[in-house]
Amino acid sequence: MGLDEEELKVLMAEDEKEQVKETHSKGTASEKETDANVSFQVRTRKIYSIRRFTRALQSLLLCLLLYDQVTYKTPVPTGDVYFAETFDDGSLDRYWKWAVEQLKENKVPGDQGLVLKSRAKHHAISAMLDKPFVFKDEPLVIQYEVNFQDGIDCGGAYIKLLSDTGGLSLEQFHDRTPYTIMFGPDKCGEDYKLHFIFRHKNPLNEDVEEKHAKRADVDLKKFYTDKKTHLYTLVLNPDNSYEMFIDQSSVSRGSLLEDVVPPVNPPKEIDDPKDSKPDDWDERAKIPDPEAVKPDDWDEDAPAKIEDPDAVKPEGWLDDEPEFVPDPNAEKPEDWDEEMDGEWEAPQIPNPACETAPGCGEWKRPMINNPQYKGKWKAPLVDNPNYQGVWKPRKILNPDYFEDLQPFRMTPFRALGLELWSMTSDIYFDNFIITSHKEVADRWASDSWGLKKLVASANEPGIFAQLMMAAEERPWLWVVYILTVGLPVGLLVLFCWPKKSDDDYVYKKVDLPQADVEEEEEEEEEEEEEEVAVDEEDKAAEATEAAPAAGGTHSAIGTFTAASFWIMFPPLTVLFFFFFFFLLLNQQKKLRRRMQKQEETM
């Protein structure tokens, strides 16, 4: 990570200071438990969020660097709550009936959760709240974590808030126990849902009816298949608005008065159940033309297909040869019993004589569409002069009409329960909290789910590790890697490497040594040497004049190749990297499965 020992000590000292401050704040909060409402100022919230974020990063660094020196600390609510449970004590003696275990993957030391251990069975578990929740002037915030550790085939992980009735007994909790709200994920087949259902009481007849919120606005499939811990939050406000979050990101919002099915308030008018359609009511917009007459040349008996009169039998057609003949090489099986199996006949094979001929057997003309075919005649449709429209019953006032403008004021609840049926085991639940303040739930999540998220991110394999693992499974990926890296480098060397011009060298002719000759030949040789020297000087002058022109040509070529490279290099590089990353994403799922298997074997 690039941290020395002194920097590490500073991080640990700051973490200890934050823990001392948190302990002091808890003591102050306990002295003010008598206050019904908790006041959160904007400035305090911002400072507290920054500190929490800093602490989370420090915890992650310490976890990566020191491993066993970092311990998980059970989160403690910072405000007024109705229910909070972490399962970190490992005990179910209080009310729970299931197992308490750590996560299979991305474990946080000291952190435990409630685990559904059996499959294809009904499960019912419940717990009393610290105090009943009454729907008045404060919001309702419900939050908990779910991890489908083995995926999910068909089943749910939703919770129920059990209504505060006189006959509520946790020992008798079952699927018909009255509840006020049901919230959480559910999946069967390819239908991925996030339920928010509340039970509304009719003020006229006291009947209770379930109201279902609209479906989430995002695709939920990834939250059920990635085997990660996800945070589910429901916020219900006194103004009848609601909002659902997954991992602190909004996935659905709406109004209890407008965005639930069936609606809370019935229509003012309904169809009269006693009204009926008159016998002479004509709903036909079009009718056959009564004045239309079938044409005389309309032949309804003409066939749709006829023989092609222009067809001619191909030459060489073997009329007397059958298409199939008995196999001359076939032999009757030794165990063939003619009394039981009948008379044995050799199997049929294609006639060898027909292989070179255009066809065998009786020749028949091919069939073609009949140009005279028209089918059964029908009169054309015209507008119906007696058309009265589609009949509808008359409207009357709804005798069951009522108007409830405050559906938020639901039946109070005083217990939380899980009543589930699942085809998958090892569903992990953790860190339930019910409060009236979203800030309290967010701080609770930062101390619990936030740490799980950081640990899971830290345990994800790096980009190079994923590349190597992918190449181990598919060796041909090495070709892609080499092309992705080597092609841009090769182009760079090819187009931008400077070349040495051949015109930089001027070769000078060297005279070979001559033997001594007679005095009378020396004069002739001197004259010849002078002529040769003059010729060489002329050639050197011509080469000197041509050198700038040649250098300019090579400079232009170099400029052109460099420009061509810088035009071609970016799109080629982007193209290869896009291909590379798309290929990497396709390998993510398989790589994760392989790492999970490796961890299980370890």
PDB file of N, CA and C in Angstrom, residues 464-543:
ATOM      1  N   PHE A 464      -4.933  -7.669 -13.026  1.00  0.00           N
ATOM      2  CA  PHE A 464      -3.924  -8.552 -13.615  1.00  0.00           C
ATOM      3  C   PHE A 464      -4.152  -9.999 -13.188  1.00  0.00           C
ATOM      4  N   ALA A 465      -4.617 -10.190 -11.938  1.00  0.00           N
ATOM      5  CA  ALA A 465      -4.917 -11.558 -11.502  1.00  0.00           C
ATOM      6  C   ALA A 465      -6.057 -12.147 -12.325  1.00  0.00           C
ATOM      7  N   GLN A 466      -7.070 -11.328 -12.619  1.00  0.00           N
ATOM      8  CA  GLN A 466      -8.173 -11.808 -13.439  1.00  0.00           C
ATOM      9  C   GLN A 466      -7.702 -12.143 -14.854  1.00  0.00           C
ATOM     10  N   LEU A 467      -6.782 -11.350 -15.382  1.00  0.00           N
ATOM     11  CA  LEU A 467      -6.266 -11.616 -16.729  1.00  0.00           C
ATOM     12  C   LEU A 467      -5.497 -12.940 -16.768  1.00  0.00           C
ATOM     13  N   MET A 468      -4.678 -13.157 -15.744  1.00  0.00           N
ATOM     14  CA  MET A 468      -3.901 -14.386 -15.722  1.00  0.00           C
ATOM     15  C   MET A 468      -4.814 -15.604 -15.565  1.00  0.00           C
ATOM     16  N   MET A 469      -5.819 -15.505 -14.691  1.00  0.00           N
ATOM     17  CA  MET A 469      -6.740 -16.624 -14.499  1.00  0.00           C
ATOM     18  C   MET A 469      -7.530 -16.915 -15.771  1.00  0.00           C
ATOM     19  N   ALA A 470      -7.929 -15.857 -16.473  1.00  0.00           N
ATOM     20  CA  ALA A 470      -8.657 -16.060 -17.723  1.00  0.00           C
ATOM     21  C   ALA A 470      -7.776 -16.738 -18.764  1.00  0.00           C
ATOM     22  N   ALA A 471      -6.500 -16.354 -18.804  1.00  0.00           N
ATOM     23  CA  ALA A 471      -5.592 -16.952 -19.780  1.00  0.00           C
ATOM     24  C   ALA A 471      -5.288 -18.409 -19.445  1.00  0.00           C
ATOM     25  N   GLU A 472      -5.303 -18.763 -18.152  1.00  0.00           N
ATOM     26  CA  GLU A 472      -5.079 -20.157 -17.780  1.00  0.00           C
ATOM     27  C   GLU A 472      -6.202 -21.052 -18.298  1.00  0.00           C
ATOM     28  N   GLU A 473      -7.422 -20.544 -18.268  1.00  0.00           N
ATOM     29  CA  GLU A 473      -8.553 -21.328 -18.747  1.00  0.00           C
ATOM     30  C   GLU A 473      -8.659 -21.311 -20.262  1.00  0.00           C
ATOM     31  N   ARG A 474      -8.261 -20.206 -20.853  1.00  0.00           N
ATOM     32  CA  ARG A 474      -8.337 -20.065 -22.315  1.00  0.00           C
ATOM     33  C   ARG A 474      -6.997 -19.552 -22.832  1.00  0.00           C
ATOM     34  N   PRO A 475      -6.084 -20.440 -23.198  1.00  0.00           N
ATOM     35  CA  PRO A 475      -4.742 -20.016 -23.632  1.00  0.00           C
ATOM     36  C   PRO A 475      -4.752 -19.082 -24.833  1.00  0.00           C
ATOM     37  N   TRP A 476      -5.791 -19.145 -25.662  1.00  0.00           N
ATOM     38  CA  TRP A 476      -5.820 -18.271 -26.837  1.00  0.00           C
ATOM     39  C   TRP A 476      -5.909 -16.794 -26.453  1.00  0.00           C
ATOM     40  N   LEU A 477      -6.228 -16.521 -25.182  1.00  0.00           N
ATOM     41  CA  LEU A 477      -6.267 -15.123 -24.759  1.00  0.00           C
ATOM     42  C   LEU A 477      -4.886 -14.477 -24.785  1.00  0.00           C
ATOM     43  N   TRP A 478      -3.838 -15.312 -24.711  1.00  0.00           N
ATOM     44  CA  TRP A 478      -2.497 -14.723 -24.803  1.00  0.00           C
ATOM     45  C   TRP A 478      -2.301 -14.013 -26.140  1.00  0.00           C
ATOM     46  N   VAL A 479      -2.894 -14.536 -27.197  1.00  0.00           N
ATOM     47  CA  VAL A 479      -2.812 -13.875 -28.500  1.00  0.00           C
ATOM     48  C   VAL A 479      -3.453 -12.496 -28.438  1.00  0.00           C
ATOM     49  N   VAL A 480      -4.614 -12.420 -27.754  1.00  0.00           N
ATOM     50  CA  VAL A 480      -5.291 -11.128 -27.618  1.00  0.00           C
ATOM     51  C   VAL A 480      -4.435 -10.165 -26.818  1.00  0.00           C
ATOM     52  N   TYR A 481      -3.836 -10.657 -25.721  1.00  0.00           N
ATOM     53  CA  TYR A 481      -2.996  -9.788 -24.894  1.00  0.00           C
ATOM     54  C   TYR A 481      -1.816  -9.251 -25.707  1.00  0.00           C
ATOM     55  N   ILE A 482      -1.166 -10.153 -26.463  1.00  0.00           N
ATOM     56  CA  ILE A 482       0.007  -9.738 -27.237  1.00  0.00           C
ATOM     57  C   ILE A 482      -0.381  -8.705 -28.296  1.00  0.00           C
ATOM     58  N   LEU A 483      -1.511  -8.950 -28.970  1.00  0.00           N
ATOM     59  CA  LEU A 483      -1.946  -7.989 -29.989  1.00  0.00           C
ATOM     60  C   LEU A 483      -2.321  -6.662 -29.348  1.00  0.00           C
ATOM     61  N   THR A 484      -2.975  -6.723 -28.191  1.00  0.00           N
ATOM     62  CA  THR A 484      -3.403  -5.484 -27.542  1.00  0.00           C
ATOM     63  C   THR A 484      -2.221  -4.617 -27.143  1.00  0.00           C
ATOM     64  N   VAL A 485      -1.160  -5.265 -26.648  1.00  0.00           N
ATOM     65  CA  VAL A 485       0.014  -4.508 -26.213  1.00  0.00           C
ATOM     66  C   VAL A 485       1.023  -4.343 -27.349  1.00  0.00           C
ATOM     67  N   GLY A 486       1.234  -5.412 -28.112  1.00  0.00           N
ATOM     68  CA  GLY A 486       2.301  -5.380 -29.102  1.00  0.00           C
ATOM     69  C   GLY A 486       1.995  -4.555 -30.333  1.00  0.00           C
ATOM     70  N   LEU A 487       0.723  -4.546 -30.778  1.00  0.00           N
ATOM     71  CA  LEU A 487       0.401  -3.822 -32.004  1.00  0.00           C
ATOM     72  C   LEU A 487       0.647  -2.326 -31.872  1.00  0.00           C
ATOM     73  N   PRO A 488       0.171  -1.658 -30.818  1.00  0.00           N
ATOM     74  CA  PRO A 488       0.480  -0.223 -30.698  1.00  0.00           C
ATOM     75  C   PRO A 488       1.979   0.049 -30.611  1.00  0.00           C
ATOM     76  N   VAL A 489       2.720  -0.809 -29.877  1.00  0.00           N
ATOM     77  CA  VAL A 489       4.159  -0.605 -29.770  1.00  0.00           C
ATOM     78  C   VAL A 489       4.823  -0.800 -31.137  1.00  0.00           C
ATOM     79  N   GLY A 490       4.386  -1.837 -31.853  1.00  0.00           N
ATOM     80  CA  GLY A 490       4.950  -2.066 -33.183  1.00  0.00           C
ATOM     81  C   GLY A 490       4.687  -0.917 -34.139  1.00  0.00           C
ATOM     82  N   LEU A 491       3.471  -0.392 -34.103  1.00  0.00           N
ATOM     83  CA  LEU A 491       3.161   0.756 -34.959  1.00  0.00           C
ATOM     84  C   LEU A 491       3.998   1.968 -34.576  1.00  0.00           C
ATOM     85  N   LEU A 492       4.190   2.150 -33.276  1.00  0.00           N
ATOM     86  CA  LEU A 492       4.999   3.285 -32.827  1.00  0.00           C
ATOM     87  C   LEU A 492       6.422   3.182 -33.352  1.00  0.00           C
ATOM     88  N   VAL A 493       7.011   1.982 -33.247  1.00  0.00           N
ATOM     89  CA  VAL A 493       8.378   1.793 -33.730  1.00  0.00           C
ATOM     90  C   VAL A 493       8.446   1.930 -35.243  1.00  0.00           C
ATOM     91  N   LEU A 494       7.438   1.383 -35.939  1.00  0.00           N
ATOM     92  CA  LEU A 494       7.464   1.384 -37.400  1.00  0.00           C
ATOM     93  C   LEU A 494       7.384   2.785 -37.980  1.00  0.00           C
ATOM     94  N   PHE A 495       6.491   3.607 -37.423  1.00  0.00           N
ATOM     95  CA  PHE A 495       6.242   4.913 -38.033  1.00  0.00           C
ATOM     96  C   PHE A 495       7.094   6.038 -37.454  1.00  0.00           C
ATOM     97  N   CYS A 496       7.568   5.888 -36.244  1.00  0.00           N
ATOM     98  CA  CYS A 496       8.249   7.016 -35.600  1.00  0.00           C
ATOM     99  C   CYS A 496       9.740   6.815 -35.412  1.00  0.00           C
ATOM    100  N   TRP A 497      10.270   5.620 -35.661  1.00  0.00           N
ATOM    101  CA  TRP A 497      11.715   5.414 -35.474  1.00  0.00           C
ATOM    102  C   TRP A 497      12.467   6.122 -36.602  1.00  0.00           C
ATOM    103  N   PRO A 498      13.476   6.950 -36.298  1.00  0.00           N
ATOM    104  CA  PRO A 498      14.185   7.711 -37.355  1.00  0.00           C
ATOM    105  C   PRO A 498      15.025   6.775 -38.237  1.00  0.00           C
ATOM    106  N   LYS A 499      15.045   7.093 -39.524  1.00  0.00           N
ATOM    107  CA  LYS A 499      15.816   6.306 -40.487  1.00  0.00           C
ATOM    108  C   LYS A 499      17.034   7.101 -40.962  1.00  0.00           C
ATOM    109  N   LYS A 500      18.148   6.405 -41.182  1.00  0.00           N
ATOM    110  CA  LYS A 500      19.379   7.030 -41.677  1.00  0.00           C
ATOM    111  C   LYS A 500      19.319   7.134 -43.191  1.00  0.00           C
ATOM    112  N   SER A 501      19.449   8.334 -43.723  1.00  0.00           N
ATOM    113  CA  SER A 501      19.356   8.546 -45.169  1.00  0.00           C
ATOM    114  C   SER A 501      20.638   8.076 -45.858  1.00  0.00           C
ATOM    115  N   ASP A 502      20.462   7.420 -47.001  1.00  0.00           N
ATOM    116  CA  ASP A 502      21.624   6.960 -47.787  1.00  0.00           C
ATOM    117  C   ASP A 502      22.380   8.119 -48.396  1.00  0.00           C
ATOM    118  N   ASP A 503      21.737   9.285 -48.560  1.00  0.00           N
ATOM    119  CA  ASP A 503      22.388  10.438 -49.198  1.00  0.00           C
ATOM    120  C   ASP A 503      23.357  11.133 -48.258  1.00  0.00           C
ATOM    121  N   ASP A 504      23.377  10.711 -46.958  1.00  0.00           N
ATOM    122  CA  ASP A 504      24.320  11.345 -46.046  1.00  0.00           C
ATOM    123  C   ASP A 504      25.762  10.908 -46.341  1.00  0.00           C
ATOM    124  N   TYR A 505      25.890   9.846 -47.119  1.00  0.00           N
ATOM    125  CA  TYR A 505      27.235   9.337 -47.422  1.00  0.00           C
ATOM    126  C   TYR A 505      27.589   9.674 -48.869  1.00  0.00           C
ATOM    127  N   VAL A 506      28.800  10.203 -49.098  1.00  0.00           N
ATOM    128  CA  VAL A 506      29.328  10.480 -50.444  1.00  0.00           C
ATOM    129  C   VAL A 506      30.610   9.652 -50.611  1.00  0.00           C
ATOM    130  N   TYR A 507      30.504   8.738 -51.525  1.00  0.00           N
ATOM    131  CA  TYR A 507      31.640   7.839 -51.718  1.00  0.00           C
ATOM    132  C   TYR A 507      32.613   8.465 -52.719  1.00  0.00           C
ATOM    133  N   LYS A 508      33.872   8.420 -52.318  1.00  0.00           N
ATOM    134  CA  LYS A 508      34.933   9.008 -53.144  1.00  0.00           C
ATOM    135  C   LYS A 508      35.764   7.903 -53.777  1.00  0.00           C
ATOM    136  N   LYS A 509      36.010   8.063 -55.064  1.00  0.00           N
ATOM    137  CA  LYS A 509      36.772   7.059 -55.800  1.00  0.00           C
ATOM    138  C   LYS A 509      38.246   7.130 -55.415  1.00  0.00           C
ATOM    139  N   VAL A 510      38.828   5.986 -55.114  1.00  0.00           N
ATOM    140  CA  VAL A 510      40.223   5.910 -54.681  1.00  0.00           C
ATOM    141  C   VAL A 510      41.039   5.228 -55.794  1.00  0.00           C
ATOM    142  N   ASP A 511      42.125   5.860 -56.146  1.00  0.00           N
ATOM    143  CA  ASP A 511      42.989   5.293 -57.195  1.00  0.00           C
ATOM    144  C   ASP A 511      43.808   4.144 -56.629  1.00  0.00           C
ATOM    145  N   LEU A 512      43.906   3.118 -57.397  1.00  0.00           N
ATOM    146  CA  LEU A 512      44.729   1.984 -57.001  1.00  0.00           C
ATOM    147  C   LEU A 512      46.206   2.343 -57.175  1.00  0.00           C
ATOM    148  N   PRO A 513      47.060   1.802 -56.352  1.00  0.00           N
ATOM    149  CA  PRO A 513      48.505   2.108 -56.498  1.00  0.00           C
ATOM    150  C   PRO A 513      49.041   1.569 -57.829  1.00  0.00           C
ATOM    151  N   GLN A 514      49.907   2.314 -58.407  1.00  0.00           N
ATOM    152  CA  GLN A 514      50.475   1.951 -59.708  1.00  0.00           C
ATOM    153  C   GLN A 514      51.976   1.645 -59.551  1.00  0.00           C
ATOM    154  N   ALA A 515      52.424   0.746 -60.347  1.00  0.00           N
ATOM    155  CA  ALA A 515      53.861   0.428 -60.327  1.00  0.00           C
ATOM    156  C   ALA A 515      54.663   1.523 -61.061  1.00  0.00           C
ATOM    157  N   ASP A 516      55.880   1.564 -60.721  1.00  0.00           N
ATOM    158  CA  ASP A 516      56.708   2.573 -61.370  1.00  0.00           C
ATOM    159  C   ASP A 516      56.831   2.282 -62.876  1.00  0.00           C
ATOM    160  N   VAL A 517      56.725   3.313 -63.609  1.00  0.00           N
ATOM    161  CA  VAL A 517      56.819   3.168 -65.063  1.00  0.00           C
ATOM    162  C   VAL A 517      58.015   3.992 -65.565  1.00  0.00           C
ATOM    163  N   GLU A 518      58.143   3.898 -66.778  1.00  0.00           N
ATOM    164  CA  GLU A 518      59.280   4.604 -67.356  1.00  0.00           C
ATOM    165  C   GLU A 518      59.013   6.098 -67.394  1.00  0.00           C
ATOM    166  N   GLU A 519      60.044   6.888 -67.432  1.00  0.00           N
ATOM    167  CA  GLU A 519      59.942   8.336 -67.382  1.00  0.00           C
ATOM    168  C   GLU A 519      59.143   8.884 -68.540  1.00  0.00           C
ATOM    169  N   GLU A 520      59.215   8.187 -69.622  1.00  0.00           N
ATOM    170  CA  GLU A 520      58.530   8.740 -70.783  1.00  0.00           C
ATOM    171  C   GLU A 520      57.023   8.568 -70.690  1.00  0.00           C
ATOM    172  N   GLU A 521      56.520   7.694 -69.750  1.00  0.00           N
ATOM    173  CA  GLU A 521      55.074   7.523 -69.586  1.00  0.00           C
ATOM    174  C   GLU A 521      54.497   8.386 -68.461  1.00  0.00           C
ATOM    175  N   GLU A 522      55.350   8.998 -67.605  1.00  0.00           N
ATOM    176  CA  GLU A 522      54.878   9.752 -66.439  1.00  0.00           C
ATOM    177  C   GLU A 522      54.053  10.956 -66.855  1.00  0.00           C
ATOM    178  N   GLU A 523      54.435  11.611 -67.902  1.00  0.00           N
ATOM    179  CA  GLU A 523      53.712  12.810 -68.295  1.00  0.00           C
ATOM    180  C   GLU A 523      52.282  12.463 -68.716  1.00  0.00           C
ATOM    181  N   GLU A 524      52.162  11.363 -69.469  1.00  0.00           N
ATOM    182  CA  GLU A 524      50.825  10.969 -69.900  1.00  0.00           C
ATOM    183  C   GLU A 524      49.931  10.610 -68.695  1.00  0.00           C
ATOM    184  N   GLU A 525      50.528   9.956 -67.729  1.00  0.00           N
ATOM    185  CA  GLU A 525      49.745   9.574 -66.542  1.00  0.00           C
ATOM    186  C   GLU A 525      49.294  10.798 -65.748  1.00  0.00           C
ATOM    187  N   GLU A 526      50.209  11.790 -65.638  1.00  0.00           N
ATOM    188  CA  GLU A 526      49.846  13.001 -64.895  1.00  0.00           C
ATOM    189  C   GLU A 526      48.677  13.713 -65.569  1.00  0.00           C
ATOM    190  N   GLU A 527      48.672  13.715 -66.892  1.00  0.00           N
ATOM    191  CA  GLU A 527      47.566  14.364 -67.589  1.00  0.00           C
ATOM    192  C   GLU A 527      46.251  13.619 -67.335  1.00  0.00           C
ATOM    193  N   GLU A 528      46.343  12.298 -67.370  1.00  0.00           N
ATOM    194  CA  GLU A 528      45.122  11.526 -67.115  1.00  0.00           C
ATOM    195  C   GLU A 528      44.597  11.750 -65.696  1.00  0.00           C
ATOM    196  N   GLU A 529      45.536  11.831 -64.727  1.00  0.00           N
ATOM    197  CA  GLU A 529      45.113  12.055 -63.339  1.00  0.00           C
ATOM    198  C   GLU A 529      44.426  13.403 -63.184  1.00  0.00           C
ATOM    199  N   GLU A 530      44.929  14.403 -63.862  1.00  0.00           N
ATOM    200  CA  GLU A 530      44.301  15.717 -63.782  1.00  0.00           C
ATOM    201  C   GLU A 530      42.887  15.681 -64.339  1.00  0.00           C
ATOM    202  N   GLU A 531      42.706  14.953 -65.446  1.00  0.00           N
ATOM    203  CA  GLU A 531      41.358  14.849 -66.018  1.00  0.00           C
ATOM    204  C   GLU A 531      40.398  14.111 -65.071  1.00  0.00           C
ATOM    205  N   VAL A 532      40.895  13.073 -64.457  1.00  0.00           N
ATOM    206  CA  VAL A 532      40.048  12.320 -63.505  1.00  0.00           C
ATOM    207  C   VAL A 532      39.655  13.179 -62.310  1.00  0.00           C
ATOM    208  N   ALA A 533      40.605  13.986 -61.820  1.00  0.00           N
ATOM    209  CA  ALA A 533      40.316  14.855 -60.664  1.00  0.00           C
ATOM    210  C   ALA A 533      39.254  15.868 -61.004  1.00  0.00           C
ATOM    211  N   VAL A 534      39.325  16.406 -62.214  1.00  0.00           N
ATOM    212  CA  VAL A 534      38.300  17.378 -62.624  1.00  0.00           C
ATOM    213  C   VAL A 534      36.932  16.722 -62.691  1.00  0.00           C
ATOM    214  N   ASP A 535      36.877  15.505 -63.230  1.00  0.00           N
ATOM    215  CA  ASP A 535      35.579  14.790 -63.306  1.00  0.00           C
ATOM    216  C   ASP A 535      34.998  14.528 -61.919  1.00  0.00           C
ATOM    217  N   GLU A 536      35.881  14.143 -60.958  1.00  0.00           N
ATOM    218  CA  GLU A 536      35.388  13.864 -59.601  1.00  0.00           C
ATOM    219  C   GLU A 536      34.858  15.124 -58.934  1.00  0.00           C
ATOM    220  N   GLU A 537      35.506  16.249 -59.142  1.00  0.00           N
ATOM    221  CA  GLU A 537      35.022  17.499 -58.563  1.00  0.00           C
ATOM    222  C   GLU A 537      33.647  17.854 -59.112  1.00  0.00           C
ATOM    223  N   ASP A 538      33.441  17.615 -60.401  1.00  0.00           N
ATOM    224  CA  ASP A 538      32.127  17.915 -60.995  1.00  0.00           C
ATOM    225  C   ASP A 538      31.037  17.029 -60.383  1.00  0.00           C
ATOM    226  N   LYS A 539      31.380  15.742 -60.220  1.00  0.00           N
ATOM    227  CA  LYS A 539      30.378  14.829 -59.637  1.00  0.00           C
ATOM    228  C   LYS A 539      30.058  15.200 -58.191  1.00  0.00           C
ATOM    229  N   ALA A 540      31.087  15.593 -57.456  1.00  0.00           N
ATOM    230  CA  ALA A 540      30.851  15.978 -56.050  1.00  0.00           C
ATOM    231  C   ALA A 540      29.965  17.204 -55.970  1.00  0.00           C
ATOM    232  N   ALA A 541      30.160  18.150 -56.885  1.00  0.00           N
ATOM    233  CA  ALA A 541      29.323  19.351 -56.885  1.00  0.00           C
ATOM    234  C   ALA A 541      27.877  19.003 -57.194  1.00  0.00           C
ATOM    235  N   GLU A 542      27.665  18.102 -58.157  1.00  0.00           N
ATOM    236  CA  GLU A 542      26.297  17.695 -58.478  1.00  0.00           C
ATOM    237  C   GLU A 542      25.625  16.991 -57.300  1.00  0.00           C
ATOM    238  N   ALA A 543      26.420  16.143 -56.609  1.00  0.00           N
ATOM    239  CA  ALA A 543      25.843  15.442 -55.439  1.00  0.00           C
ATOM    240  C   ALA A 543      25.498  16.408 -54.327  1.00  0.00           C
TER     241      ALA A 543
END
